[in-house]
CSV table of C-alpha atoms and ligand atoms in Angstrom, one decimal:
chain,number,residue,atom,x,y,z
B,1036,MET,CA,-48.8,-31.1,-43.8
B,1037,SER,CA,-49.3,-28.6,-46.5
B,1038,ASP,CA,-47.0,-28.2,-49.5
B,1039,ASP,CA,-45.7,-25.0,-47.8
B,1040,VAL,CA,-43.9,-26.8,-45.0
B,1041,ALA,CA,-40.6,-27.1,-46.9
B,1042,MET,CA,-40.5,-23.4,-47.5
B,1043,ALA,CA,-41.1,-22.2,-44.0
B,1044,ARG,CA,-38.7,-22.4,-41.1
B,1045,VAL,CA,-41.4,-23.7,-38.8
B,1046,GLU,CA,-44.0,-26.3,-39.3
B,1047,LEU,CA,-47.2,-25.0,-40.9
B,1048,LEU,CA,-49.9,-27.2,-39.4
B,1049,ASP,CA,-52.7,-28.4,-41.6
B,1050,VAL,CA,-56.2,-29.6,-40.8
B,1051,ALA,CA,-55.0,-33.1,-39.9
B,1052,ASN,CA,-52.4,-31.8,-37.4
B,1053,ALA,CA,-54.3,-28.8,-36.1
B,1054,PRO,CA,-54.5,-28.8,-32.3
B,1055,ILE,CA,-57.9,-29.7,-31.0
B,1056,SER,CA,-58.0,-26.4,-29.1
B,1057,ALA,CA,-57.5,-24.5,-32.3
B,1058,GLU,CA,-60.0,-26.5,-34.5
B,1059,ALA,CA,-62.2,-23.4,-35.1
B,1060,TYR,CA,-59.4,-21.7,-36.9
B,1061,PHE,CA,-59.1,-24.6,-39.4
B,1062,ASP,CA,-62.9,-25.0,-40.0
B,1063,GLY,CA,-62.7,-23.4,-43.4
B,1064,GLY,CA,-59.7,-25.4,-44.5
B,1065,ASP,CA,-56.2,-23.8,-44.9
B,1066,PRO,CA,-56.2,-20.8,-42.6
B,1067,GLY,CA,-53.1,-19.3,-44.2
B,1068,PRO,CA,-49.4,-19.4,-43.1
B,1069,ILE,CA,-49.6,-17.1,-40.1
B,1070,VAL,CA,-52.3,-19.0,-38.4
B,1071,ALA,CA,-50.8,-22.3,-39.5
B,1072,ALA,CA,-47.5,-21.3,-37.9
B,1073,LEU,CA,-49.0,-19.8,-34.8
B,1074,ALA,CA,-51.2,-22.9,-34.2
B,1075,SER,CA,-48.2,-24.8,-32.8
B,1076,VAL,CA,-48.8,-22.6,-29.7
B,1077,PRO,CA,-52.5,-22.8,-29.7
B,1078,GLU,CA,-53.1,-20.7,-26.6
B,1079,LEU,CA,-51.6,-17.7,-28.4
B,1080,LEU,CA,-54.0,-17.9,-31.3
B,1081,GLY,CA,-56.9,-16.2,-29.7
B,1082,PRO,CA,-55.1,-13.3,-28.0
B,1083,THR,CA,-52.7,-12.7,-31.0
B,1084,LEU,CA,-55.3,-12.8,-33.7
B,1085,GLY,CA,-57.6,-10.7,-31.5
B,1086,PHE,CA,-55.0,-8.1,-31.2
B,1087,VAL,CA,-53.9,-8.2,-34.8
B,1088,GLY,CA,-57.5,-8.1,-36.0
B,1089,ALA,CA,-58.3,-5.1,-33.9
B,1090,ALA,CA,-55.1,-3.3,-34.8
B,1091,LEU,CA,-55.4,-3.9,-38.6
B,1092,GLY,CA,-59.2,-3.9,-38.9
B,1093,ASP,CA,-61.8,-1.2,-39.1
B,1094,GLY,CA,-61.4,1.7,-36.7
B,1095,ALA,CA,-61.5,5.5,-36.6
B,1096,ALA,CA,-58.9,5.7,-39.3
B,1097,ALA,CA,-60.0,5.1,-42.9
B,1098,SER,CA,-59.1,1.7,-44.3
B,1099,ARG,CA,-57.0,3.6,-47.0
B,1100,HIS,CA,-54.9,5.2,-44.2
B,1101,LYS,CA,-54.6,1.9,-42.3
B,1102,GLU,CA,-53.1,0.4,-45.5
B,1103,PHE,CA,-50.6,3.4,-45.7
B,1104,ALA,CA,-49.4,2.3,-42.2
B,1105,ILE,CA,-49.4,-1.4,-42.9
B,1106,LEU,CA,-47.8,-1.3,-46.3
B,1107,ARG,CA,-45.3,1.4,-45.5
B,1108,THR,CA,-44.2,-0.3,-42.3
B,1109,SER,CA,-43.8,-3.6,-44.1
B,1110,VAL,CA,-41.6,-1.9,-46.7
B,1111,LEU,CA,-39.5,-0.2,-44.1
B,1112,GLN,CA,-39.1,-3.5,-42.2
B,1113,GLY,CA,-38.2,-5.4,-45.4
B,1114,CYS,CA,-41.0,-7.9,-45.1
B,1115,ARG,CA,-41.7,-9.4,-48.5
B,1116,TYR,CA,-44.6,-11.5,-47.2
B,1117,CYS,CA,-46.5,-8.6,-45.8
B,1118,VAL,CA,-45.6,-6.2,-48.6
B,1119,THR,CA,-47.0,-8.7,-51.1
B,1120,ALA,CA,-50.1,-9.5,-49.1
B,1121,HIS,CA,-50.9,-5.9,-48.4
B,1122,THR,CA,-50.2,-4.7,-51.9
B,1123,ALA,CA,-53.3,-6.8,-52.7
B,1124,VAL,CA,-55.2,-5.5,-49.7
B,1125,SER,CA,-54.3,-1.9,-50.7
B,1126,LEU,CA,-55.8,-2.5,-54.2
B,1127,ASP,CA,-59.0,-3.7,-52.5
B,1128,ALA,CA,-58.9,-0.6,-50.3
B,1129,GLY,CA,-58.9,1.6,-53.4
B,1130,LEU,CA,-55.3,2.7,-53.6
B,1131,ASP,CA,-54.1,3.1,-57.2
B,1132,VAL,CA,-51.1,1.5,-58.7
B,1133,ALA,CA,-49.0,4.7,-58.6
B,1134,GLU,CA,-49.8,5.2,-54.9
B,1135,ILE,CA,-48.9,1.6,-54.1
B,1136,ARG,CA,-45.6,2.0,-56.0
B,1137,ALA,CA,-44.8,5.1,-54.0
B,1138,LEU,CA,-45.6,3.5,-50.7
B,1139,ARG,CA,-43.4,0.5,-51.8
B,1140,GLY,CA,-40.6,2.9,-52.4
B,1141,ASP,CA,-40.4,2.4,-56.2
B,1142,VAL,CA,-41.1,6.1,-56.8
B,1143,SER,CA,-41.2,9.2,-54.6
B,1144,ILE,CA,-44.1,9.8,-52.3
B,1145,GLU,CA,-44.5,13.3,-53.7
B,1146,SER,CA,-45.0,12.0,-57.2
B,1147,ALA,CA,-48.1,10.0,-56.2
B,1148,PHE,CA,-49.5,11.8,-53.2
B,1149,HIS,CA,-50.6,15.4,-53.7
B,1150,ASP,CA,-52.8,15.8,-50.6
B,1151,GLU,CA,-50.7,17.6,-47.9
B,1152,ARG,CA,-52.6,15.7,-45.1
B,1153,GLU,CA,-51.7,12.3,-46.6
B,1154,ARG,CA,-48.0,13.4,-47.1
B,1155,ALA,CA,-47.9,14.5,-43.5
B,1156,LEU,CA,-49.3,11.1,-42.4
B,1157,ILE,CA,-46.8,9.1,-44.4
B,1158,GLY,CA,-44.0,11.2,-43.0
B,1159,TRP,CA,-45.1,10.4,-39.5
B,1160,ILE,CA,-45.5,6.7,-40.4
B,1161,ASP,CA,-41.9,6.7,-41.7
B,1162,ALA,CA,-40.7,8.3,-38.4
B,1163,MET,CA,-42.6,5.7,-36.4
B,1164,ALA,CA,-41.8,2.5,-38.4
B,1165,GLY,CA,-38.5,3.3,-40.1
B,1166,ALA,CA,-36.4,4.9,-37.4
B,1167,THR,CA,-35.4,4.7,-33.8
B,1168,GLY,CA,-35.8,7.4,-31.1
B,1169,PRO,CA,-38.4,10.1,-30.9
B,1170,VAL,CA,-40.4,11.3,-33.8
B,1171,PRO,CA,-38.8,14.6,-34.9
B,1172,ASP,CA,-40.7,17.7,-33.8
B,1173,ASP,CA,-41.4,19.0,-37.3
B,1174,VAL,CA,-42.8,15.6,-38.4
B,1175,TRP,CA,-45.0,15.4,-35.3
B,1176,THR,CA,-46.2,19.0,-35.6
B,1177,SER,CA,-47.1,18.5,-39.2
B,1178,ALA,CA,-49.0,15.3,-38.5
B,1179,ARG,CA,-50.9,16.9,-35.6
B,1180,GLU,CA,-51.9,19.9,-37.8
B,1181,HIS,CA,-53.9,17.5,-40.0
B,1182,TRP,CA,-54.8,14.5,-37.8
B,1183,PRO,CA,-56.5,14.1,-34.5
B,1184,ALA,CA,-54.4,12.5,-31.8
B,1185,HIS,CA,-56.6,9.5,-31.4
B,1186,VAL,CA,-56.1,8.5,-35.1
B,1187,LEU,CA,-52.4,8.6,-34.6
B,1188,VAL,CA,-52.7,6.5,-31.5
B,1189,GLU,CA,-54.8,4.0,-33.4
B,1190,LEU,CA,-52.3,4.0,-36.3
B,1191,SER,CA,-49.4,3.5,-33.9
B,1192,VAL,CA,-51.1,0.3,-32.8
B,1193,THR,CA,-51.5,-0.7,-36.4
B,1194,ILE,CA,-47.8,0.0,-37.0
B,1195,GLY,CA,-46.8,-2.1,-33.9
B,1196,ALA,CA,-49.0,-5.0,-34.9
B,1197,THR,CA,-47.6,-4.8,-38.4
B,1198,MET,CA,-44.0,-4.9,-37.1
B,1199,PHE,CA,-44.9,-8.1,-35.2
B,1200,LEU,CA,-46.3,-9.6,-38.3
B,1201,ASN,CA,-43.3,-8.5,-40.3
B,1202,ARG,CA,-40.8,-10.2,-38.0
B,1203,PHE,CA,-43.0,-13.3,-37.7
B,1204,ALA,CA,-43.4,-13.7,-41.4
B,1205,THR,CA,-39.8,-12.8,-42.3
B,1206,GLY,CA,-38.1,-14.6,-39.4
B,1207,PHE,CA,-40.0,-17.8,-40.2
B,1208,GLU,CA,-39.8,-17.3,-43.9
B,1209,LEU,CA,-43.6,-17.8,-44.4
B,1210,PRO,CA,-44.5,-18.5,-48.0
B,1211,THR,CA,-46.7,-16.0,-50.0
B,1212,SER,CA,-49.9,-17.5,-51.4
B,1213,PRO,CA,-49.6,-18.2,-55.1
B,1214,ASP,CA,-53.0,-16.6,-55.6
B,1215,VAL,CA,-51.7,-13.3,-54.3
B,1216,GLU,CA,-48.6,-13.5,-56.5
B,1217,THR,CA,-50.8,-14.1,-59.6
B,1218,ARG,CA,-53.1,-11.2,-58.8
B,1219,LEU,CA,-50.2,-8.8,-58.3
B,1220,ALA,CA,-48.6,-10.0,-61.5
B,1221,SER,CA,-51.8,-9.2,-63.4
B,1222,ALA,CA,-51.8,-5.6,-61.9
B,1223,GLY,CA,-48.1,-5.2,-62.8
B,1224,LEU,CA,-47.1,-5.0,-59.1
B,1225,THR,CA,-44.9,-8.0,-58.5
M,216,MET,CA,-52.6,-35.8,1.2
M,217,THR,CA,-53.1,-32.1,0.6
M,218,VAL,CA,-56.7,-30.8,0.6
M,219,VAL,CA,-58.3,-31.3,-2.8
M,220,ALA,CA,-60.4,-28.4,-4.0
M,221,THR,CA,-64.1,-29.2,-4.1
M,222,ALA,CA,-65.2,-26.0,-5.8
M,223,GLY,CA,-64.2,-24.0,-8.7
M,224,PRO,CA,-64.6,-24.4,-12.5
M,225,ILE,CA,-62.4,-27.5,-12.8
M,226,ALA,CA,-63.6,-29.2,-9.6
M,227,ASP,CA,-67.2,-28.5,-10.6
M,228,ALA,CA,-66.6,-30.0,-14.1
M,229,ILE,CA,-65.0,-33.1,-12.6
M,230,ALA,CA,-67.9,-33.5,-10.1
M,231,ALA,CA,-70.4,-33.2,-13.0
M,232,GLY,CA,-68.5,-35.8,-15.1
M,233,GLU,CA,-67.6,-33.3,-17.8
M,234,LEU,CA,-63.8,-33.8,-17.1
M,235,PRO,CA,-62.0,-36.9,-15.9
M,236,GLY,CA,-60.4,-36.5,-12.5
M,237,ARG,CA,-56.9,-37.8,-13.4
M,238,VAL,CA,-54.0,-35.8,-14.7
M,239,TRP,CA,-51.3,-37.7,-16.6
M,240,LEU,CA,-47.6,-36.9,-16.8
M,241,TYR,CA,-45.3,-38.2,-19.4
M,242,SER,CA,-42.1,-38.3,-17.3
M,243,ASN,CA,-40.0,-39.3,-20.4
M,244,TYR,CA,-40.2,-40.9,-23.8
M,245,HIS,CA,-37.3,-43.2,-24.0
M,246,CYS,CA,-37.6,-46.9,-23.1
M,247,ASN,CA,-35.5,-50.0,-22.7
M,248,LEU,CA,-38.1,-51.8,-24.9
M,249,ALA,CA,-39.5,-51.1,-28.4
M,250,CYS,CA,-43.0,-52.7,-28.4
M,251,SER,CA,-44.7,-53.2,-31.8
M,252,TYR,CA,-47.8,-51.2,-30.8
M,253,CYS,CA,-46.0,-48.4,-28.8
M,254,LEU,CA,-48.0,-45.2,-29.0
M,255,THR,CA,-44.8,-43.1,-28.5
M,256,GLU,CA,-42.5,-45.0,-30.8
M,257,SER,CA,-40.3,-45.4,-27.7
M,258,SER,CA,-37.0,-47.2,-27.7
M,259,PRO,CA,-33.6,-46.8,-26.1
M,260,ARG,CA,-32.7,-44.2,-28.8
M,261,SER,CA,-35.9,-42.1,-28.5
M,262,GLU,CA,-35.6,-38.4,-27.8
M,263,ARG,CA,-36.1,-38.2,-24.0
M,264,ARG,CA,-38.6,-35.4,-23.7
M,265,GLN,CA,-38.1,-35.6,-20.0
M,266,LEU,CA,-39.9,-33.7,-17.2
M,267,THR,CA,-38.1,-32.6,-14.1
M,268,PRO,CA,-39.0,-33.7,-10.6
M,269,GLU,CA,-39.8,-30.1,-9.8
M,270,LEU,CA,-42.3,-29.8,-12.6
M,271,MET,CA,-43.9,-33.1,-11.7
M,272,LEU,CA,-44.3,-32.0,-8.1
M,273,GLY,CA,-45.6,-28.6,-9.2
M,274,VAL,CA,-48.3,-30.3,-11.4
M,275,ALA,CA,-49.2,-32.6,-8.5
M,276,GLY,CA,-49.8,-29.7,-6.1
M,277,GLU,CA,-51.7,-27.5,-8.6
M,278,ALA,CA,-53.8,-30.5,-9.7
M,279,ALA,CA,-55.0,-31.0,-6.1
M,280,ALA,CA,-55.6,-27.3,-5.7
M,281,LEU,CA,-57.8,-27.2,-8.8
M,282,GLY,CA,-59.8,-30.2,-7.8
M,283,PHE,CA,-58.3,-33.1,-9.8
M,284,THR,CA,-58.6,-36.4,-8.0
M,285,GLY,CA,-55.7,-38.5,-9.2
M,286,LEU,CA,-52.4,-38.6,-11.0
M,287,GLY,CA,-50.9,-41.0,-13.5
M,288,VAL,CA,-47.2,-41.2,-14.6
M,289,THR,CA,-46.4,-42.8,-17.9
M,290,GLY,CA,-43.7,-42.8,-20.7
M,291,GLY,CA,-41.6,-44.2,-22.3
M,292,GLU,CA,-40.4,-46.2,-19.3
M,293,PRO,CA,-40.6,-44.0,-16.2
M,294,MET,CA,-38.4,-46.3,-14.2
M,295,LEU,CA,-35.4,-45.4,-16.3
M,296,LEU,CA,-35.3,-42.2,-14.3
M,297,ALA,CA,-33.4,-43.0,-11.1
M,298,TRP,CA,-35.2,-40.2,-9.1
M,299,LEU,CA,-38.7,-41.2,-10.1
M,300,PRO,CA,-39.7,-43.5,-7.2
M,301,ASP,CA,-39.0,-40.7,-4.7
M,302,THR,CA,-40.8,-38.2,-6.8
M,303,ILE,CA,-43.8,-40.4,-7.1
M,304,ALA,CA,-43.8,-40.8,-3.3
M,305,SER,CA,-43.8,-37.0,-2.9
M,306,MET,CA,-46.5,-36.6,-5.5
M,307,ALA,CA,-48.7,-39.0,-3.6
M,308,GLU,CA,-48.6,-36.5,-0.7
M,309,HIS,CA,-51.0,-34.5,-2.9
M,310,LEU,CA,-53.1,-37.0,-4.8
M,311,PRO,CA,-53.1,-40.8,-5.4
M,312,VAL,CA,-50.7,-41.8,-8.2
M,313,VAL,CA,-50.6,-44.7,-10.6
M,314,VAL,CA,-47.3,-45.2,-12.4
M,315,LEU,CA,-47.2,-47.3,-15.6
M,316,THR,CA,-44.1,-49.4,-16.2
M,317,ASN,CA,-43.0,-52.4,-18.2
M,318,GLY,CA,-41.8,-53.9,-15.0
M,319,THR,CA,-38.5,-55.1,-16.4
M,320,LEU,CA,-36.4,-52.9,-14.3
M,321,PHE,CA,-37.3,-54.4,-11.0
M,322,VAL,CA,-35.5,-57.7,-11.5
M,323,GLY,CA,-32.9,-59.0,-9.2
M,324,ASP,CA,-31.3,-56.6,-6.8
M,325,ARG,CA,-33.0,-53.6,-8.5
M,326,ILE,CA,-36.3,-54.5,-6.7
M,327,LYS,CA,-34.9,-52.2,-3.9
M,328,ARG,CA,-35.6,-49.2,-6.1
M,329,ALA,CA,-39.3,-49.8,-5.7
M,330,ARG,CA,-39.3,-49.2,-1.9
M,331,PRO,CA,-40.6,-45.6,-2.1
M,332,LEU,CA,-43.5,-46.9,-4.0
M,333,ALA,CA,-44.7,-49.2,-1.2
M,334,ARG,CA,-47.0,-46.7,0.4
M,335,ASP,CA,-50.6,-45.6,0.4
M,336,GLY,CA,-51.8,-43.7,-2.6
M,337,VAL,CA,-49.4,-45.3,-5.0
M,338,ALA,CA,-50.1,-48.1,-7.5
M,339,VAL,CA,-47.7,-49.6,-10.0
M,340,GLN,CA,-49.3,-50.7,-13.3
M,341,ILE,CA,-47.3,-53.3,-15.2
M,342,SER,CA,-48.0,-54.4,-18.8
M,343,LEU,CA,-48.5,-58.1,-19.5
M,344,ASP,CA,-50.3,-59.1,-22.7
M,345,SER,CA,-50.4,-62.9,-22.7
M,346,HIS,CA,-50.1,-66.0,-20.5
M,347,LEU,CA,-47.9,-67.4,-23.2
M,348,SER,CA,-44.3,-66.0,-22.9
M,349,ASP,CA,-43.6,-66.2,-26.7
M,350,VAL,CA,-46.8,-64.4,-27.6
M,351,ASN,CA,-46.2,-61.7,-25.0
M,352,ASP,CA,-42.6,-61.4,-26.0
M,353,MET,CA,-43.3,-61.1,-29.7
M,354,ALA,CA,-44.9,-57.7,-29.1
M,355,ARG,CA,-43.0,-56.6,-26.1
M,356,GLY,CA,-39.5,-57.9,-26.6
M,357,PRO,CA,-37.3,-60.9,-25.4
M,358,ASP,CA,-37.6,-62.0,-21.8
M,359,ASN,CA,-40.3,-59.5,-21.0
M,360,PHE,CA,-42.7,-62.2,-19.8
M,361,ALA,CA,-40.1,-63.8,-17.5
M,362,LYS,CA,-39.1,-60.4,-16.0
M,363,VAL,CA,-42.7,-59.4,-15.3
M,364,VAL,CA,-43.7,-62.6,-13.6
M,365,GLU,CA,-40.6,-62.4,-11.5
M,366,ALA,CA,-41.1,-58.8,-10.5
M,367,VAL,CA,-44.8,-58.8,-9.7
M,368,PRO,CA,-44.8,-61.1,-6.6
M,369,GLN,CA,-41.6,-59.4,-5.4
M,370,LEU,CA,-43.2,-56.0,-5.6
M,371,ILE,CA,-46.3,-57.2,-3.8
M,372,ALA,CA,-44.1,-58.8,-1.1
M,373,LEU,CA,-42.4,-55.4,-0.7
M,374,GLY,CA,-45.8,-53.8,-0.1
M,375,VAL,CA,-46.4,-52.2,-3.5
M,376,ARG,CA,-49.9,-52.2,-4.9
M,377,VAL,CA,-49.6,-53.8,-8.3
M,378,ARG,CA,-52.1,-53.5,-11.2
M,379,ILE,CA,-51.7,-55.4,-14.5
M,380,ALA,CA,-52.7,-53.8,-17.8
M,381,THR,CA,-53.2,-56.1,-20.8
M,382,THR,CA,-53.3,-54.5,-24.3
M,383,THR,CA,-55.1,-56.6,-26.8
M,384,ALA,CA,-55.8,-56.6,-30.5
M,385,GLY,CA,-58.8,-58.8,-29.9
M,386,PRO,CA,-62.2,-58.2,-28.2
M,387,LEU,CA,-61.9,-57.0,-24.6
M,388,ASP,CA,-64.1,-59.9,-23.4
M,389,ASP,CA,-62.3,-62.6,-25.4
M,390,PRO,CA,-62.5,-65.9,-23.6
M,391,ALA,CA,-58.9,-66.5,-24.7
M,392,LEU,CA,-57.9,-64.0,-22.0
M,393,GLU,CA,-59.0,-66.4,-19.3
M,394,PRO,CA,-55.7,-68.2,-18.8
M,395,LEU,CA,-54.0,-64.8,-18.5
M,396,LYS,CA,-56.5,-63.7,-15.9
M,397,GLU,CA,-55.7,-66.8,-13.9
M,398,LEU,CA,-52.0,-66.1,-14.2
M,399,VAL,CA,-52.5,-62.6,-13.0
M,400,LEU,CA,-54.5,-63.8,-10.0
M,401,SER,CA,-51.8,-66.4,-9.3
M,402,LEU,CA,-49.2,-63.6,-9.2
M,403,GLY,CA,-51.2,-62.0,-6.4
M,404,VAL,CA,-53.1,-59.3,-8.3
M,405,ALA,CA,-56.8,-58.9,-7.6
M,406,PRO,CA,-59.2,-59.2,-10.6
M,407,GLU,CA,-60.3,-55.6,-10.1
M,408,ASP,CA,-56.6,-54.6,-10.6
M,409,HIS,CA,-56.4,-56.3,-14.0
M,410,LEU,CA,-57.2,-53.9,-16.8
M,411,VAL,CA,-57.8,-55.0,-20.4
M,412,ARG,CA,-57.8,-52.4,-23.1
M,413,PRO,CA,-57.5,-52.2,-26.8
M,414,ILE,CA,-54.5,-51.2,-28.9
M,415,VAL,CA,-55.1,-47.6,-30.0
M,416,ARG,CA,-54.2,-46.9,-33.5
M,417,ARG,CA,-51.7,-44.1,-33.0
M,418,GLY,CA,-48.0,-43.9,-32.9
M,419,ARG,CA,-46.2,-47.1,-34.0
M,420,ALA,CA,-49.5,-49.0,-34.0
M,421,ASP,CA,-50.8,-46.6,-36.7
M,422,GLU,CA,-47.8,-47.2,-38.8
M,423,ARG,CA,-48.3,-50.9,-38.6
M,424,GLY,CA,-52.1,-50.8,-39.0
M,425,LEU,CA,-52.8,-52.2,-35.5
M,426,GLY,CA,-55.6,-51.5,-33.1
M,427,VAL,CA,-58.7,-49.4,-33.1
M,428,ALA,CA,-58.9,-46.1,-34.9
M,429,ALA,CA,-59.8,-43.3,-32.5
M,430,VAL,CA,-60.6,-39.6,-32.9
M,431,ALA,CA,-60.5,-37.1,-30.0
M,432,ARG,CA,-64.1,-37.7,-29.1
M,433,ASP,CA,-63.3,-41.4,-28.5
M,434,ILE,CA,-60.3,-40.7,-26.2
M,435,PRO,CA,-60.9,-39.9,-22.5
M,436,SER,CA,-60.2,-36.2,-22.1
M,437,GLU,CA,-57.7,-36.6,-19.2
M,438,LEU,CA,-55.4,-33.6,-19.0
M,439,THR,CA,-51.9,-34.9,-20.0
M,440,ILE,CA,-48.7,-33.0,-19.3
M,441,THR,CA,-45.5,-33.5,-21.4
M,442,ALA,CA,-42.3,-31.7,-21.9
M,443,ASP,CA,-43.8,-30.3,-25.1
M,444,GLY,CA,-47.1,-29.1,-23.7
M,445,ALA,CA,-50.5,-30.2,-22.5
M,446,TYR,CA,-52.7,-32.6,-24.3
M,447,TRP,CA,-56.2,-34.0,-24.5
M,448,GLY,CA,-55.8,-37.5,-23.1
M,449,SER,CA,-52.9,-39.8,-22.4
M,450,PHE,CA,-53.3,-41.1,-25.9
M,451,GLY,CA,-52.7,-37.6,-27.2
M,452,PRO,CA,-49.0,-37.0,-27.2
M,453,THR,CA,-48.1,-39.8,-29.4
M,454,VAL,CA,-45.2,-40.0,-31.9
M,455,ARG,CA,-45.5,-41.1,-35.5
M,456,ALA,CA,-42.6,-41.3,-37.9
M,457,GLY,CA,-40.5,-39.4,-35.4
M,458,ARG,CA,-43.0,-36.5,-35.2
M,459,LEU,CA,-44.8,-35.7,-32.0
M,460,ASP,CA,-48.5,-35.5,-32.9
M,461,THR,CA,-50.2,-32.1,-32.4
M,462,ASP,CA,-53.8,-33.0,-33.2
M,463,LEU,CA,-54.6,-33.4,-29.5
M,464,LEU,CA,-52.4,-30.6,-28.3
M,465,ILE,CA,-54.2,-28.2,-26.0
M,466,THR,CA,-51.6,-25.7,-24.9
M,467,ARG,CA,-47.8,-25.4,-24.8
M,468,THR,CA,-48.1,-23.8,-21.3
M,469,VAL,CA,-48.2,-26.4,-18.6
M,470,LEU,CA,-47.9,-24.3,-15.4
M,471,PRO,CA,-49.9,-22.7,-14.0
M,472,LEU,CA,-52.0,-25.9,-14.5
M,473,SER,CA,-55.1,-23.8,-14.7
M,474,VAL,CA,-54.1,-22.6,-18.2
M,475,PRO,CA,-54.2,-26.1,-19.8
M,476,ALA,CA,-57.0,-27.2,-17.6
M,477,ASN,CA,-59.3,-24.4,-18.6
M,478,ALA,CA,-58.3,-24.8,-22.3
M,479,LEU,CA,-59.1,-28.5,-22.0
M,480,LEU,CA,-62.5,-27.7,-20.5
M,481,SER,CA,-63.3,-25.3,-23.3
M,482,ALA,CA,-62.3,-27.9,-25.9
M,483,VAL,CA,-64.4,-30.6,-24.2
M,484,ARG,CA,-67.4,-28.2,-24.1
M,485,GLY,CA,-66.9,-27.4,-27.8
M,486,LEU,CA,-67.1,-31.0,-29.0
M,487,PRO,CA,-70.0,-33.4,-29.1
M,488,PRO,CA,-69.9,-36.4,-26.8
M,489,GLY,CA,-67.7,-39.3,-27.9
M,490,ASN,CA,-68.1,-43.1,-27.6
M,491,ASP,CA,-65.0,-43.9,-25.6
M,492,ALA,CA,-67.2,-46.1,-23.3
M,493,ASN,CA,-67.9,-48.3,-26.3
M,494,LEU,CA,-64.3,-48.6,-27.4
M,495,GLY,CA,-63.0,-49.3,-23.9
M,496,ILE,CA,-60.0,-47.0,-24.3
M,497,ARG,CA,-58.5,-46.3,-20.9
Z,564,SF4,S1,-45.3,-49.7,-25.0
Z,564,SF4,FE1,-44.3,-49.1,-23.1
Z,564,SF4,S2,-42.8,-50.6,-22.7
Z,564,SF4,FE2,-43.3,-50.8,-24.8
Z,564,SF4,S3,-41.8,-49.5,-25.9
Z,564,SF4,FE3,-43.6,-48.3,-25.5
Z,564,SF4,S4,-43.1,-47.2,-23.6
Z,564,SF4,FE4,-41.8,-49.0,-23.8
């Protein structure tokens, strides 16, 4: 068992306890808390990680805009694990500290984002991930003025997969990797 | 018997020797004994982890339809479940069944409970580890020897096919086992129905440093169904320090049986061959 077990609400399987049908996911050692938790239902690993990988990975939308969707959704869902992890990924995707602070809700979106297209996109992400019911007409119209429908469809899948991860990580109280915490502290983003 | 499938991915893999033909079911985990080498740390206080008769019958029917060729029922002590003999008899309508028991619950008047087991396609496998009652009872508990030697001839007289399984810490061909083999024969059990196997170092045996260490590749990859999911081998769903082992877990899904069966086949194909034949684990 890894040291993380006591912190999570479900058992995080380590290499010694990894199901034989999930061995490939543990080949490189510790696969991280999400896989370690999901491995207790090994038949779900392949489909779930396949879906999440496709939803969060490369696609028609730029990685910068995918991170808008992932980070903002995680903030709106109150998922500390995903906010922390994707703050680090956002830095890798080229977002600057001011932009990350704005997506995290520390400062206004307007103070950090000056491109009308990106503001429209963030407005639409907020309506998808932070509210119930239909997306208001003005938000939708503004998003469609700047973005092709297929990009919004793709990002809706990103938002949905992120919401799943948010509930999984928060509901089971998955621990954030100390490496990520250290990196964010050095960027002033804890 | 229902018609056993002879084609399809699982039937083909069994015919090719890639997968063993038997499906095991852990009917329950609690036991009236608490043997020193028990793989499941069973005792009267163990969590029951009990299957339902409906699930056991469902597994039996689907196993036949997929092309499996036999069923095994183990525990814990299966005979603690009052409904089990009738369920075994119904399962045998689909495939031959062997049920593993410590044999201590057939003494006296309770032998009548075994009547449904006196039929074609059912064998009862009883554990007996030594011809010396004190040696046997040291590992398996007080009066175990006496109860087994009482029950075996009575079961045979009732028309039940009885097999004896001996679990040993010594070599499988140890000449010291000869008196036990003679005793087994004298109880009315044919030599081919006397199985000698090693203690496998899992469960309570692992905690006590007993038996042969075995990794997945050493353990026959018989599909094994429990209340907690499907496992690689009947030595897979063991319990150590109160925790159900997960290293040989295949799927949590048990029905439809094709889900764990296909996952097991994929896992078997992903691993190099083992040396289970050398270790004699069965
Ligand atoms: S080895 Fe069998 S008889 Fe002994 S405690 Fe375990 S389940 Fe019971």
